[in-house]
mmCIF file of C-alpha atoms in Angstrom:
data_model
loop_
_atom_site.group_PDB
_atom_site.id
_atom_site.type_symbol
_atom_site.label_atom_id
_atom_site.label_comp_id
_atom_site.label_asym_id
_atom_site.label_seq_id
_atom_site.Cartn_x
_atom_site.Cartn_y
_atom_site.Cartn_z
ATOM 1 C CA MET A 177 25.546 -40.962 36.776
ATOM 2 C CA LYS A 178 28.269 -38.749 35.510
ATOM 3 C CA PRO A 179 30.017 -37.268 38.737
ATOM 4 C CA ILE A 180 31.485 -34.380 37.008
ATOM 5 C CA GLU A 181 28.169 -33.026 35.724
ATOM 6 C CA VAL A 182 26.719 -33.745 39.265
ATOM 7 C CA PHE A 183 29.464 -31.547 40.788
ATOM 8 C CA LYS A 184 29.101 -28.918 38.077
ATOM 9 C CA ALA A 185 25.339 -28.664 38.840
ATOM 10 C CA LEU A 186 26.219 -28.480 42.749
ATOM 11 C CA SER A 187 28.556 -25.781 42.346
ATOM 12 C CA ASN A 188 25.962 -22.969 42.283
ATOM 13 C CA GLU A 189 24.557 -21.895 45.642
ATOM 14 C CA SER A 190 21.157 -21.243 44.223
ATOM 15 C CA ARG A 191 20.974 -24.783 42.811
ATOM 16 C CA LEU A 192 21.910 -26.222 45.846
ATOM 17 C CA GLU A 193 19.205 -24.411 47.435
ATOM 18 C CA ILE A 194 16.605 -25.639 45.039
ATOM 19 C CA LEU A 195 17.957 -29.196 45.807
ATOM 20 C CA ASN A 196 17.308 -28.432 49.638
ATOM 21 C CA TRP A 197 13.818 -26.716 49.024
ATOM 22 C CA LEU A 198 12.772 -29.943 46.918
ATOM 23 C CA LYS A 199 13.705 -32.111 49.766
ATOM 24 C CA ASP A 200 10.691 -30.974 51.832
ATOM 25 C CA PRO A 201 8.547 -28.771 49.214
ATOM 26 C CA GLU A 202 5.586 -28.430 51.678
ATOM 27 C CA GLN A 203 7.894 -26.486 53.929
ATOM 28 C CA HIS A 204 9.222 -24.049 51.327
ATOM 29 C CA PHE A 205 6.546 -23.732 48.678
ATOM 30 C CA THR A 206 2.762 -22.831 48.349
ATOM 31 C CA PRO A 207 0.902 -25.653 46.563
ATOM 32 C CA HIS A 208 0.018 -25.237 42.947
ATOM 33 C CA GLU A 209 -3.353 -25.960 41.650
ATOM 34 C CA GLY A 210 -4.035 -28.885 44.244
ATOM 35 C CA ILE A 211 -0.871 -30.859 43.242
ATOM 36 C CA ASP A 212 0.751 -33.095 45.611
ATOM 37 C CA MET A 213 4.310 -31.469 45.798
ATOM 38 C CA ARG A 214 5.672 -34.697 47.419
ATOM 39 C CA LYS A 215 4.658 -36.962 44.437
ATOM 40 C CA VAL A 216 4.482 -34.674 41.553
ATOM 41 C CA GLY A 217 6.740 -31.721 42.485
ATOM 42 C CA VAL A 218 6.828 -28.149 41.917
ATOM 43 C CA CYS A 219 6.736 -25.981 38.826
ATOM 44 C CA VAL A 220 9.085 -23.373 37.603
ATOM 45 C CA SER A 221 6.946 -20.429 38.745
ATOM 46 C CA GLN A 222 7.065 -21.611 42.408
ATOM 47 C CA VAL A 223 10.806 -21.899 41.914
ATOM 48 C CA THR A 224 11.162 -18.575 40.348
ATOM 49 C CA GLU A 225 9.270 -16.855 43.195
ATOM 50 C CA LYS A 226 11.255 -18.590 45.839
ATOM 51 C CA LEU A 227 14.577 -17.715 44.131
ATOM 52 C CA ASN A 228 13.275 -14.018 43.493
ATOM 53 C CA MET A 229 14.872 -14.370 39.884
ATOM 54 C CA THR A 230 13.667 -14.268 36.469
ATOM 55 C CA GLN A 231 11.861 -17.508 35.153
ATOM 56 C CA SER A 232 14.365 -17.939 32.439
ATOM 57 C CA THR A 233 17.255 -18.448 35.254
ATOM 58 C CA ALA A 234 15.137 -20.686 37.334
ATOM 59 C CA SER A 235 14.486 -22.713 34.292
ATOM 60 C CA GLN A 236 18.139 -22.878 33.295
ATOM 61 C CA TYR A 237 19.147 -23.892 37.000
ATOM 62 C CA LEU A 238 16.313 -26.512 37.009
ATOM 63 C CA SER A 239 17.624 -27.900 33.736
ATOM 64 C CA ILE A 240 21.105 -27.991 34.702
ATOM 65 C CA LEU A 241 20.109 -30.067 37.797
ATOM 66 C CA HIS A 242 17.736 -32.251 35.539
ATOM 67 C CA ARG A 243 20.778 -33.025 33.086
ATOM 68 C CA ALA A 244 22.991 -33.945 36.002
ATOM 69 C CA GLY A 245 20.352 -36.380 37.039
ATOM 70 C CA LEU A 246 19.452 -35.050 40.330
ATOM 71 C CA ILE A 247 15.695 -34.017 39.795
ATOM 72 C CA GLN A 248 13.097 -35.701 37.745
ATOM 73 C CA THR A 249 10.293 -33.750 35.763
ATOM 74 C CA GLU A 250 6.648 -34.522 35.123
ATOM 75 C CA ARG A 251 4.688 -32.628 32.552
ATOM 76 C CA LEU A 252 0.864 -32.056 33.447
ATOM 77 C CA GLY A 253 -1.099 -29.932 31.236
ATOM 78 C CA LYS A 254 0.941 -26.825 30.377
ATOM 79 C CA PHE A 255 3.197 -27.044 33.405
ATOM 80 C CA THR A 256 6.444 -28.972 34.049
ATOM 81 C CA TYR A 257 7.092 -29.975 37.667
ATOM 82 C CA TYR A 258 10.304 -31.015 39.445
ATOM 83 C CA LYS A 259 11.274 -32.987 42.198
ATOM 84 C CA ARG A 260 14.302 -34.557 43.693
ATOM 85 C CA ASP A 261 15.657 -37.947 42.367
ATOM 86 C CA GLU A 262 16.281 -39.480 45.716
ATOM 87 C CA ASP A 263 18.046 -42.407 44.121
ATOM 88 C CA ALA A 264 20.445 -40.315 42.201
ATOM 89 C CA ILE A 265 21.105 -38.425 45.228
ATOM 90 C CA ARG A 266 21.942 -41.503 47.277
ATOM 91 C CA GLU A 267 24.049 -42.975 44.558
ATOM 92 C CA ILE A 268 26.318 -39.588 44.460
ATOM 93 C CA VAL A 269 26.309 -39.967 48.222
ATOM 94 C CA GLU A 270 27.806 -43.649 47.921
ATOM 95 C CA TYR A 271 30.330 -42.621 45.151
ATOM 96 C CA LEU A 272 31.544 -39.904 47.466
ATOM 97 C CA LYS A 273 32.096 -42.504 50.461
ATOM 98 C CA GLN A 274 34.066 -44.715 48.117
ATOM 99 C CA GLU A 275 35.826 -42.381 45.942
ATOM 100 C CA ILE A 276 37.068 -39.763 48.275
#
């Protein structure tokens, strides 16, 4: 984990919102083609619709969160799905408890 990258990723309200939505995807997204959103995640089109932004912006936000290690990706067919990396999030919480 690179704390600076994590904090940069979390410095945007929309990216924070995405992480919040991914915490409980069934509450925030309509299922995509029968995919178990808890196990697999949500696709960029679902995030795009929820954000009411362009797909390129949503993809960029997801990419930043992924590079920071806060979300995981899984490719199924032509779609990439995104879900929270709960272990990484716990790690950053522990980091904050110890360092600040």
